[in-house]
Amino acid sequence: MKLLFSFLFCSMILCLAAQTPQVLNLANANLRLRWENSGSGWRIKTIAVKKGQTWVNLEQPSGEHTLLYSADKPQTEPDSTFKSITGQKFPEDTYHYQQKIWAESINPVSLNTAGQALHFFAQKGRQIAPNQLRFEQETEQGTLIAEWRFDPKFPNNILLTQTLTIKKDGYYSLATPSLANIGESNLAWASVPGYFHGNYIQPNFALSYAYGHGVPALPVVYRERSASTLAPLVSTKTGLTLALIADPGLCRDPWAKDKNTLHDWNIGLSHKNRRAQLSPTLYYPVLGEPKSLLKAGEAISYTSRYHLGTGDWFQAIKHAAYDVYQLKSALALRQSKQSLTSRIQHMHHYLTDPQTSLWNIEEFQGRKIGAQSYLGGVVGSNKDAMKNSDYGAMWMLANATQDTLLTKNVLPYALNFKFVQQISEPGFFNGSLAGQYYLAKSKKFVEEWGEVVEPIAVTYYTMLDLGNILLFEPNNNELKARLRAGAEWLLKNQKPDGSWAVAYDRKNEAELFKDIKDLRATFYGLVVAYRILKDPRYLVAAQKGADWLLQAAVAKGSYLGVCGDARYAPDFATAQTAQAFLDLFDLTQQAKYKAAAISAAKIYTTSIFTHPIPTTAAKTVNGVERQDWEIAQAGLSFEHGGIFGSSNIHGPIQLCSHAGLFIRMYGITKEPIFADLARAGAWGRDAFVDAKTSVASYYWNAMNRGAGPYPHHAWWQIGWLTDYLMAEAELRSNGQVRFPRGFVTPKVGPHQSYGFAPGTVNGQKAQLIVDENIVKVDHPAIDYLLATTEKKDKVFVILMNNRAQATDFQISIKGAAGKAKQLPALGFEILTITP
């Protein structure tokens, strides 16, 4: 009897053991995950990723859950302060644009210190379907169910759906479980796209958080508003990338229905978990935000996506952009109501009208100087600031149109502006820039934000502007002397390692901003000097500066911006870095510069929004009905991003200066994301274009209010639109249309000038022209460029279909009856006509 009892008892134990498995597996051809039931709950013990013919383990698997809870609403005021690496308060009080946004970025919710953090491993676990697992956990605050499964379309993706049923009233935020905690010694790259990228942990919080110079050591929680792609990620030195991609339905819609909802905060993103371990994490809802206040019996549920790939961070971004945020199908929605060619033509008229363009002529140092009113923020301005923007575009349009309203009424006075903008008095600053802006009432030049002299400003407003003019006026010896003075100043002040200071105090010559490095393409000014003046010293110094920047910036993913009012938060200067290296490669044929250009351009893809997914949903914008895709942020870049950037306040911008560069990058790399992002920014943006002037608004939140306080932006718009169309023509014609490029424009990006020298069309030398009376096209998706042979006996009409569908259209030549034509999607054709 005892033997029988023992046998039955043992059988029962074995049966119970069989019913309560101690191991659960989730496996397919690409991924293997193994959970084990320890005394403290279900832990992930193994994560393996198929790489080629071998399996690579992801270190430190976890599976730990985190629930944030607060009985009361978390405080919104900061309770922490931070200093720069020089020990100064950060940011200084003079940067009042940044004070409010910095304060909200260092409050307890943003710093991830708010509320009570409940960490646990689920106590219950079981398999509910083939390759689908369910884990459950009871806490005092609620019941959590987490279901894991593979995405059948993407075998390197794991979908996790979490549902929390509330037991106790309060504020809640449910984090994604930590799949693995990656050791800092194994860190190859980390990023929250739009905020930072880097390959090392930065101990100084201001440098990492405000500038993205290194990976933040704190587990900060970032908002959607400056996150370009909702996919925090970490890449390891063993060749794996772990990204956590937010479901498209989670993020806030910046224009949900009929008003601006840019500042809503639905999800938080972080490269670290609450324990400050490297583990990409999402938080939903955000603690203290409206959706986080829950009552007993209510529930929250959301799905997130772990991507475990064998590619680098760039492959993960492409996967998120195309496969999750539907970049390709979103691009197919874009339909222009006005061609880009037409916009250039109309802005030509806007800029030749002194009233619409706010053109001013003032007397200064015995010269009549001309510039446009600038009504934005400038220190010392009494609504009297004046500025010119894109000198390359000015001379390009004047040369292409031969319009005397430009050649006689604008260019001479703009040229005089350049002559007096440079400091000519003896001393330390001789040859440098007096300032970007002229204050008409106080009759002085000033910088944007303080009495400073910036080496980057010498590169911009002396070297680039004068260089672009000299391409059109190569015999202007006075300009050459000014260019040489600027080059010598840059040469004199280049540091032994090849770098430059960020700025100097105009009063006492002391170096300023020692807490940040000049991680910008300041060296490019010497590239310009070498190309124009042929002095080999300038090329040697340019390469020295480029080599420093390659190691200090490109290799680390650290960049600096150029907007003084934003304390140089990273911005469109990153794209200029890419073009600067590309131009240096063209001069030297050194492969390292081409590789640096590609690396910087890849980084710049994270300055372009890929969310929310554009749709055809009806919305109302300032009383006008629009479809969602017409006002979508996806495809637009920001002026400056990160914590400090204007993207947090105004959203992205319409100046897609990077578009031409990205088309060139596609030609070099064959990476489709470059071309698709360029086209997404350029096509179908009519909702932001003023109907009267064809000038696009600058910031997204302005919608179609035109130039507003920035009339000079029209020159930049002509510049980038032309550069984009020229790059497309060269790409689509396989080089049959090719024109020499000038230098990049100051400040806003990498677009370049054209028309200073003949190019080739179908093997014949040709000169660019702009003449709106030669050709008429009746479909806004069809853009065209014009060029004439040297003898002017032929005109080439270079047609391009700028949409994702085939297009039927009528074309009229010099008033003749229209001829029906069709171009396929992204089609291209060259017509030859006689004048």
Coordinates of C-alpha atoms in Angstrom, one line a residue, residues 325-536:
Y325 CA 5.9 54.2 -41.1
Q326 CA 5.2 53.4 -44.8
L327 CA 7.5 55.9 -46.4
K328 CA 7.0 54.6 -49.9
S329 CA 3.2 54.6 -49.8
A330 CA 3.2 58.0 -48.1
L331 CA 5.3 59.4 -51.0
A332 CA 2.8 58.1 -53.5
L333 CA 0.1 60.3 -51.9
R334 CA 2.0 63.5 -52.7
Q335 CA 0.5 65.6 -55.5
S336 CA 1.6 69.1 -56.4
K337 CA -0.9 71.8 -57.1
Q338 CA 1.9 74.1 -58.4
S339 CA 5.0 73.0 -60.1
L340 CA 8.4 73.8 -58.5
T341 CA 9.3 75.5 -61.7
S342 CA 6.3 77.8 -61.4
R343 CA 7.3 78.6 -57.8
I344 CA 10.7 79.7 -58.9
Q345 CA 9.2 81.9 -61.6
H346 CA 6.7 83.5 -59.2
M347 CA 9.3 84.1 -56.5
H348 CA 11.4 85.9 -59.1
H349 CA 8.7 88.5 -59.4
Y350 CA 8.2 88.6 -55.7
L351 CA 11.9 89.4 -55.2
T352 CA 12.1 92.1 -57.8
D353 CA 9.2 94.0 -56.2
P354 CA 10.8 96.2 -53.4
Q355 CA 7.5 96.3 -51.5
T356 CA 6.7 92.6 -51.4
S357 CA 10.4 91.6 -50.7
L358 CA 10.9 94.4 -48.1
W359 CA 14.0 95.5 -50.0
N360 CA 15.9 98.4 -48.4
I361 CA 18.7 100.6 -49.5
E362 CA 20.8 102.4 -46.9
E363 CA 23.9 104.6 -46.8
F364 CA 26.9 103.2 -45.0
Q365 CA 30.6 104.1 -45.2
G366 CA 30.1 106.0 -48.4
R367 CA 28.3 103.1 -50.2
K368 CA 24.6 102.4 -50.9
I369 CA 24.0 99.0 -49.4
G370 CA 20.9 96.8 -50.0
A371 CA 19.3 94.1 -48.1
Q372 CA 15.8 92.8 -47.0
S373 CA 14.1 93.5 -43.7
Y374 CA 14.6 90.9 -41.0
L375 CA 11.9 90.9 -38.4
G376 CA 13.0 87.9 -36.4
G377 CA 15.0 88.1 -33.1
V378 CA 18.3 89.9 -33.3
V379 CA 20.1 91.4 -30.3
G380 CA 19.8 95.2 -30.4
S381 CA 17.3 95.3 -33.2
N382 CA 14.5 97.9 -33.2
K383 CA 12.7 96.4 -36.2
D384 CA 15.5 97.7 -38.3
A385 CA 17.6 94.6 -39.0
M386 CA 18.4 93.8 -42.6
K387 CA 19.9 90.7 -44.1
N388 CA 20.7 89.0 -47.4
S389 CA 20.6 85.2 -47.6
D390 CA 21.6 83.3 -50.7
Y391 CA 24.1 85.2 -52.8
G392 CA 24.6 82.2 -55.0
A393 CA 20.9 82.1 -55.8
M394 CA 20.8 85.9 -56.4
W395 CA 23.6 85.8 -59.0
M396 CA 22.3 82.6 -60.5
L397 CA 18.7 84.0 -61.1
A398 CA 20.0 87.3 -62.4
N399 CA 22.4 85.5 -64.8
A400 CA 19.7 83.1 -66.0
T401 CA 17.0 85.7 -66.5
Q402 CA 19.1 88.7 -67.4
D403 CA 16.4 90.7 -65.7
T404 CA 17.6 94.3 -65.2
L405 CA 15.4 94.6 -62.1
L406 CA 17.9 92.2 -60.5
T407 CA 21.1 93.2 -62.4
K408 CA 20.6 97.0 -61.8
N409 CA 18.3 97.3 -58.7
V410 CA 19.4 94.5 -56.5
L411 CA 22.9 93.0 -57.2
P412 CA 25.0 96.2 -57.0
Y413 CA 23.6 97.1 -53.6
A414 CA 23.8 93.5 -52.4
L415 CA 27.4 93.5 -53.5
N416 CA 28.1 96.7 -51.6
F417 CA 26.5 95.1 -48.5
K418 CA 29.2 92.4 -48.8
F419 CA 32.0 95.0 -49.1
V420 CA 31.1 96.7 -45.8
Q421 CA 30.1 93.5 -43.9
Q422 CA 33.8 92.5 -43.5
I423 CA 36.0 94.1 -40.9
S424 CA 38.7 96.0 -42.6
E425 CA 40.3 97.8 -39.6
P426 CA 43.7 96.6 -38.4
G427 CA 43.8 94.2 -35.5
F428 CA 42.8 90.8 -34.5
F429 CA 39.5 90.8 -36.3
N430 CA 40.8 92.2 -39.6
G431 CA 39.3 90.1 -42.4
S432 CA 36.5 88.6 -40.3
L433 CA 32.8 89.3 -40.3
A434 CA 31.3 92.4 -38.6
G435 CA 27.9 90.6 -38.4
Q436 CA 25.2 88.8 -40.3
Y437 CA 22.7 91.7 -39.8
Y438 CA 22.8 95.4 -40.4
L439 CA 20.8 97.6 -38.0
A440 CA 19.7 100.6 -40.1
K441 CA 18.9 102.9 -37.2
S442 CA 22.1 102.4 -35.2
K443 CA 24.1 102.0 -38.4
K444 CA 26.1 98.9 -37.4
F445 CA 26.5 95.2 -38.2
V446 CA 25.7 92.7 -35.5
E447 CA 25.6 89.0 -34.9
E448 CA 22.3 87.2 -34.2
W449 CA 22.9 86.8 -30.4
G450 CA 25.5 88.9 -28.9
E451 CA 28.7 90.8 -29.7
V452 CA 30.7 87.9 -31.0
V453 CA 32.8 87.0 -34.1
E454 CA 32.4 83.4 -35.3
P455 CA 34.9 81.6 -37.6
I456 CA 31.9 79.7 -39.1
A457 CA 30.4 83.1 -39.9
V458 CA 33.5 84.1 -41.8
T459 CA 33.2 80.8 -43.8
Y460 CA 29.5 81.6 -44.5
Y461 CA 29.3 85.3 -45.1
T462 CA 32.7 86.0 -46.5
M463 CA 34.0 82.9 -48.1
L464 CA 30.8 81.3 -49.4
D465 CA 29.0 84.5 -50.5
L466 CA 32.1 86.0 -52.1
G467 CA 33.1 82.7 -53.6
N468 CA 29.7 82.3 -55.2
I469 CA 29.8 85.8 -56.6
L470 CA 33.3 85.3 -57.9
L471 CA 32.1 82.2 -59.9
F472 CA 30.0 84.7 -61.9
E473 CA 32.4 87.6 -61.7
P474 CA 35.9 85.9 -61.9
N475 CA 37.7 89.1 -62.7
N476 CA 36.5 91.1 -59.7
N477 CA 39.8 91.7 -58.1
E478 CA 38.4 93.7 -55.2
L479 CA 36.3 90.7 -54.3
K480 CA 39.3 88.5 -54.5
A481 CA 41.1 90.7 -52.1
R482 CA 38.2 90.4 -49.6
L483 CA 38.1 86.7 -50.1
R484 CA 41.8 86.4 -49.4
A485 CA 41.5 88.5 -46.3
G486 CA 38.8 86.1 -45.0
A487 CA 41.0 83.1 -45.8
E488 CA 44.0 84.5 -44.1
W489 CA 41.9 85.2 -41.0
L490 CA 40.7 81.6 -40.9
L491 CA 44.3 80.4 -41.5
K492 CA 45.6 82.6 -38.7
N493 CA 43.1 81.4 -36.2
Q494 CA 43.1 77.7 -37.0
K495 CA 44.2 75.7 -34.0
P496 CA 47.1 73.3 -34.1
D497 CA 44.7 70.3 -34.2
G498 CA 42.9 71.8 -37.2
S499 CA 39.8 73.1 -35.4
W500 CA 38.5 76.6 -34.8
A501 CA 36.9 78.3 -31.8
V502 CA 33.2 78.5 -31.8
A503 CA 33.3 82.3 -31.3
Y504 CA 35.3 85.2 -29.9
D505 CA 34.2 88.2 -27.8
R506 CA 34.1 91.2 -30.1
K507 CA 35.2 93.5 -27.2
N508 CA 38.2 91.7 -25.7
E509 CA 39.0 88.9 -28.3
A510 CA 38.5 86.2 -25.7
E511 CA 37.4 82.8 -26.9
L512 CA 33.8 82.1 -26.0
F513 CA 31.7 78.9 -25.7
K514 CA 34.6 76.7 -24.4
D515 CA 32.0 74.1 -23.3
I516 CA 31.4 73.1 -26.9
K517 CA 33.6 72.4 -29.9
D518 CA 33.2 73.8 -33.5
L519 CA 31.8 70.6 -34.9
R520 CA 30.9 72.2 -38.2
A521 CA 32.4 72.4 -41.6
T522 CA 34.3 75.7 -41.0
F523 CA 37.1 74.2 -43.1
Y524 CA 34.9 74.6 -46.2
G525 CA 35.8 78.3 -46.3
L526 CA 39.3 77.4 -47.2
V527 CA 38.0 74.9 -49.8
V528 CA 36.4 77.9 -51.4
A529 CA 39.5 80.0 -51.1
Y530 CA 41.6 77.3 -52.8
R531 CA 39.2 76.8 -55.6
I532 CA 39.0 80.5 -56.4
L533 CA 42.5 81.7 -55.5
K534 CA 44.5 78.5 -56.2
D535 CA 46.8 79.0 -53.1
P536 CA 47.9 75.5 -52.0

